[in-house]
Short mmCIF file of C-alpha atoms in Angstrom, two decimals:
data_model
loop_
_atom_site.label_atom_id
_atom_site.label_comp_id
_atom_site.label_asym_id
_atom_site.label_seq_id
_atom_site.Cartn_x
_atom_site.Cartn_y
_atom_site.Cartn_z
CA SER A 25 114.61 117.72 72.52
CA GLN A 26 112.09 115.12 72.66
CA THR A 27 108.67 115.38 73.95
CA ILE A 28 105.76 112.88 74.17
CA HIS A 29 102.13 114.02 74.38
CA GLN A 30 99.19 111.94 75.84
CA TRP A 31 95.65 112.71 75.89
CA PRO A 32 93.18 113.00 77.22
CA ALA A 33 94.21 113.26 81.13
CA THR A 34 91.13 111.69 82.52
CA LEU A 35 88.22 110.05 81.02
CA VAL A 36 85.15 108.32 82.49
CA GLN A 37 83.44 105.94 80.08
CA PRO A 38 80.45 103.75 80.50
CA VAL A 39 80.75 100.08 80.28
CA GLY A 40 80.42 98.94 76.53
CA SER A 41 81.50 102.22 75.03
CA PRO A 42 84.62 102.53 72.63
CA LEU A 43 88.02 103.94 73.62
CA SER A 44 90.49 105.92 72.00
CA LEU A 45 93.71 107.11 73.59
CA GLU A 46 96.30 109.14 71.53
CA CYS A 47 100.21 109.52 72.05
CA THR A 48 102.53 111.38 69.95
CA VAL A 49 106.21 111.85 69.99
CA GLU A 50 108.09 114.96 68.81
CA GLY A 51 111.65 115.40 68.08
CA THR A 52 112.76 111.86 67.24
CA SER A 53 112.20 109.53 64.15
CA ASN A 54 111.23 105.82 64.39
CA PRO A 55 110.90 105.33 68.03
CA ASN A 56 109.91 102.29 69.84
CA LEU A 57 106.52 103.19 71.40
CA TYR A 58 104.89 101.49 74.29
CA TRP A 59 101.42 101.41 76.17
CA TYR A 60 101.40 100.61 79.69
CA ARG A 61 98.61 100.12 82.33
CA GLN A 62 98.95 100.67 86.02
CA ALA A 63 96.47 99.50 88.49
CA ALA A 64 95.84 101.64 91.65
CA GLY A 65 98.89 101.17 93.95
CA ARG A 66 100.62 98.72 91.54
CA GLY A 67 103.50 98.50 89.10
CA LEU A 68 103.34 98.75 85.36
CA GLN A 69 102.06 96.31 82.97
CA LEU A 70 103.07 96.48 79.35
CA LEU A 71 100.30 96.01 77.01
CA PHE A 72 101.64 96.89 73.38
CA TYR A 73 104.88 97.92 71.79
CA SER A 74 105.67 99.11 68.43
CA VAL A 75 108.92 99.15 66.53
CA GLY A 76 107.64 100.87 63.48
CA ILE A 77 104.45 101.82 61.60
CA GLY A 78 102.02 99.06 61.55
CA GLN A 79 104.08 96.78 63.66
CA ILE A 80 102.41 96.09 67.02
CA SER A 81 103.21 93.36 69.35
CA SER A 82 100.82 92.58 72.24
CA GLU A 83 102.09 91.42 75.71
CA VAL A 84 98.87 90.70 77.24
CA PRO A 85 95.60 89.08 75.55
CA GLN A 86 92.68 91.47 76.45
CA ASN A 87 89.97 93.71 75.35
CA LEU A 88 92.32 96.26 73.81
CA SER A 89 94.16 96.97 70.79
CA ALA A 90 96.93 99.21 69.48
CA SER A 91 97.61 100.91 66.18
CA ARG A 92 100.38 102.93 64.82
CA PRO A 93 99.29 104.74 61.86
CA GLN A 94 102.16 107.07 61.67
CA ASP A 95 105.72 106.96 62.74
CA ARG A 96 105.26 109.15 65.84
CA GLN A 97 101.73 108.33 66.72
CA PHE A 98 100.42 105.50 68.75
CA ILE A 99 96.80 104.81 69.58
CA LEU A 100 95.24 102.50 72.24
CA SER A 101 91.58 101.31 71.45
CA SER A 102 88.69 99.22 72.62
CA LYS A 103 85.35 98.60 70.83
CA LYS A 104 83.44 97.65 73.99
CA LEU A 105 85.01 98.82 77.51
CA LEU A 106 84.92 96.42 80.48
CA LEU A 107 85.03 97.68 84.19
CA SER A 108 88.39 95.78 84.50
CA ASP A 109 89.69 98.27 81.87
CA SER A 110 89.96 100.88 84.47
CA GLY A 111 93.37 102.27 85.36
CA PHE A 112 95.92 104.54 84.58
CA TYR A 113 97.51 104.34 81.01
CA LEU A 114 100.77 105.42 80.04
CA CYS A 115 102.45 105.93 76.67
CA ALA A 116 106.26 105.80 76.55
CA TRP A 117 109.11 106.01 73.80
CA SER A 118 112.70 104.87 73.49
CA VAL A 119 115.35 104.78 70.84
CA TYR A 120 115.43 101.44 68.90
CA ARG A 121 117.74 99.13 70.77
CA GLN A 122 119.20 101.76 72.92
CA ASP A 123 119.09 102.75 76.36
CA TYR A 124 117.88 106.23 75.29
CA GLY A 125 114.66 107.42 75.87
CA TYR A 126 112.16 105.41 77.86
CA THR A 127 110.25 108.58 78.52
CA PHE A 128 106.63 108.70 79.59
CA GLY A 129 103.69 110.79 78.74
CA SER A 130 101.55 112.40 81.62
CA GLY A 131 99.10 109.50 81.43
CA THR A 132 95.37 108.88 81.35
CA ARG A 133 93.38 108.01 84.16
CA LEU A 134 90.67 105.93 82.56
CA THR A 135 87.45 104.99 85.07
CA VAL A 136 85.01 102.58 83.32
CA VAL A 137 81.48 102.97 85.15
CA ALA B 107 113.46 84.34 84.76
CA GLN B 108 114.10 87.97 84.60
CA LYS B 109 112.77 89.94 87.72
CA ILE B 110 113.23 93.17 89.72
CA THR B 111 112.47 92.95 93.57
CA GLN B 112 111.86 95.97 95.62
CA THR B 113 111.72 94.72 99.13
CA GLN B 114 110.62 97.95 100.65
CA PRO B 115 106.72 98.66 99.94
CA GLY B 116 107.06 101.90 102.19
CA MET B 117 109.50 104.05 103.78
CA PHE B 118 109.42 106.95 106.20
CA VAL B 119 112.46 109.36 106.08
CA GLN B 120 112.97 112.57 108.06
CA GLU B 121 113.51 115.76 105.71
CA LYS B 122 117.15 116.33 105.03
CA GLU B 123 118.23 112.78 105.89
CA ALA B 124 119.71 110.62 102.99
CA VAL B 125 117.61 107.60 101.88
CA THR B 126 118.31 104.38 100.22
CA LEU B 127 115.70 102.52 98.12
CA ASP B 128 116.58 98.75 97.51
CA CYS B 129 116.43 97.11 94.27
CA THR B 130 117.83 93.64 93.41
CA TYR B 131 117.68 92.10 89.76
CA ASP B 132 117.85 88.73 88.25
CA THR B 133 119.05 88.18 84.75
CA SER B 134 121.39 85.96 82.90
CA ASP B 135 121.90 88.56 80.10
CA GLN B 136 125.48 90.26 79.95
CA SER B 137 124.19 93.63 78.49
CA TYR B 138 121.21 95.19 80.58
CA GLY B 139 120.32 98.73 81.89
CA LEU B 140 118.89 99.73 85.13
CA PHE B 141 116.54 102.72 85.50
CA TRP B 142 114.94 104.47 88.29
CA TYR B 143 111.66 106.50 88.06
CA LYS B 144 109.82 108.88 90.41
CA GLN B 145 105.97 108.78 90.33
CA PRO B 146 104.50 111.64 92.21
CA SER B 147 100.65 111.61 93.10
CA SER B 148 99.99 113.25 89.63
CA GLY B 149 100.97 110.03 88.05
CA GLU B 150 103.53 111.08 85.67
CA MET B 151 106.45 108.70 85.48
CA ILE B 152 109.81 110.98 85.75
CA PHE B 153 113.00 109.40 84.90
CA LEU B 154 115.60 109.74 87.49
CA ILE B 155 118.82 107.92 86.76
CA TYR B 156 120.36 105.11 84.43
CA GLN B 157 123.07 102.70 84.82
CA GLY B 158 124.43 100.45 82.06
CA SER B 159 125.78 96.84 82.91
CA TYR B 160 129.03 97.66 81.51
CA ASP B 161 129.35 100.91 83.13
CA GLU B 162 132.14 100.63 85.99
CA GLN B 163 131.10 103.86 87.80
CA ASN B 164 128.15 104.45 89.76
CA ALA B 165 125.66 106.87 87.95
CA THR B 166 124.97 110.14 89.54
CA GLU B 167 122.30 112.93 88.70
CA GLY B 168 122.29 115.81 91.11
CA ARG B 169 120.99 114.49 94.57
CA TYR B 170 120.37 111.22 93.07
CA SER B 171 123.03 108.26 92.97
CA LEU B 172 122.83 104.67 91.98
CA ASN B 173 124.73 102.18 94.09
CA PHE B 174 125.51 99.43 91.53
CA GLN B 175 126.88 96.26 92.88
CA LYS B 176 126.95 93.86 90.04
CA ALA B 177 128.16 90.94 91.99
CA ARG B 178 125.34 91.18 94.24
CA LYS B 179 122.84 92.23 91.39
CA SER B 180 121.75 95.33 93.26
CA ALA B 181 121.15 98.81 92.01
CA ASN B 182 120.06 100.76 95.10
CA LEU B 183 118.83 104.54 94.74
CA VAL B 184 120.44 106.96 97.08
CA ILE B 185 118.71 110.28 97.60
CA SER B 186 120.95 112.63 99.47
CA ALA B 187 119.43 115.27 101.53
CA SER B 188 115.87 114.51 101.08
CA GLN B 189 113.25 117.15 100.53
CA LEU B 190 109.49 117.15 100.99
CA GLY B 191 109.05 117.06 97.29
CA ASP B 192 110.74 113.72 97.17
CA SER B 193 107.60 112.14 98.54
CA ALA B 194 106.42 109.81 95.80
CA MET B 195 106.40 106.29 94.48
CA TYR B 196 109.83 104.98 93.28
CA PHE B 197 110.11 102.42 90.69
CA CYS B 198 113.33 100.53 89.64
CA ALA B 199 113.28 98.81 86.17
CA MET B 200 115.66 96.80 83.96
CA ARG B 201 116.15 96.63 80.27
CA ASP B 202 116.32 93.15 79.07
CA SER B 203 118.05 91.90 75.95
CA ASN B 204 114.71 92.47 73.95
CA TYR B 205 114.90 96.28 75.10
CA GLN B 206 111.83 95.73 77.15
CA LEU B 207 111.58 97.24 80.61
CA ILE B 208 110.85 94.77 83.60
CA TRP B 209 109.61 96.68 86.57
CA GLY B 210 109.74 96.30 90.28
CA ALA B 211 106.59 96.88 92.54
CA GLY B 212 107.61 100.11 93.67
CA THR B 213 108.53 101.83 97.12
CA LYS B 214 106.27 104.57 98.58
CA LEU B 215 108.66 107.11 100.08
CA ILE B 216 107.13 109.69 102.54
CA ILE B 217 109.41 112.37 103.55
CA LYS B 218 108.49 113.82 106.93
CA PRO B 219 109.00 117.45 107.90
#
């Protein structure tokens, strides 16, 4: 069976510091991978998605970047965090061009202070 | 433009009663998928049920069923015999032709004992 791991669960970072959130998927090959952000009490905003190693599509221009160094690893990064980067970050996977998967990690709650 | 609308920001329901959460969608695609997710206070996004646009029968998963009315473009979630543990945010999402999920704003469901 497929599992998705995301860490850390919570993070408090000062403004201007770097960020690295990691997501890994097990039990499937060549998944589509997604990073979402959720502001408090709001819906999900797609930030990045990837259909393969090194292939990243950005949905929203911002202070963040994503990388996919391995087939089942997806990393969300920032060189300098802003207060507005605070939120709940969720990683997800799905099978390419199929309605299968769309399963989420447990999320990272990021607070920028 | 493709869109998901959840018109109920919040609902209170008595324990053991059935509850219907509304979801309408707007798309010109012939092929699409509809998903419902539950997000408890912990933040994890839990997949509940899926309905494909070509599926003729309504999807069911245990106490969850999806009332799919294609002509009306609605995909309401029905929870039978509600339990206290059903209290959570519920999100409706639609997979579009690019295999991206479009999200509704969510409904906060509170089950009263």
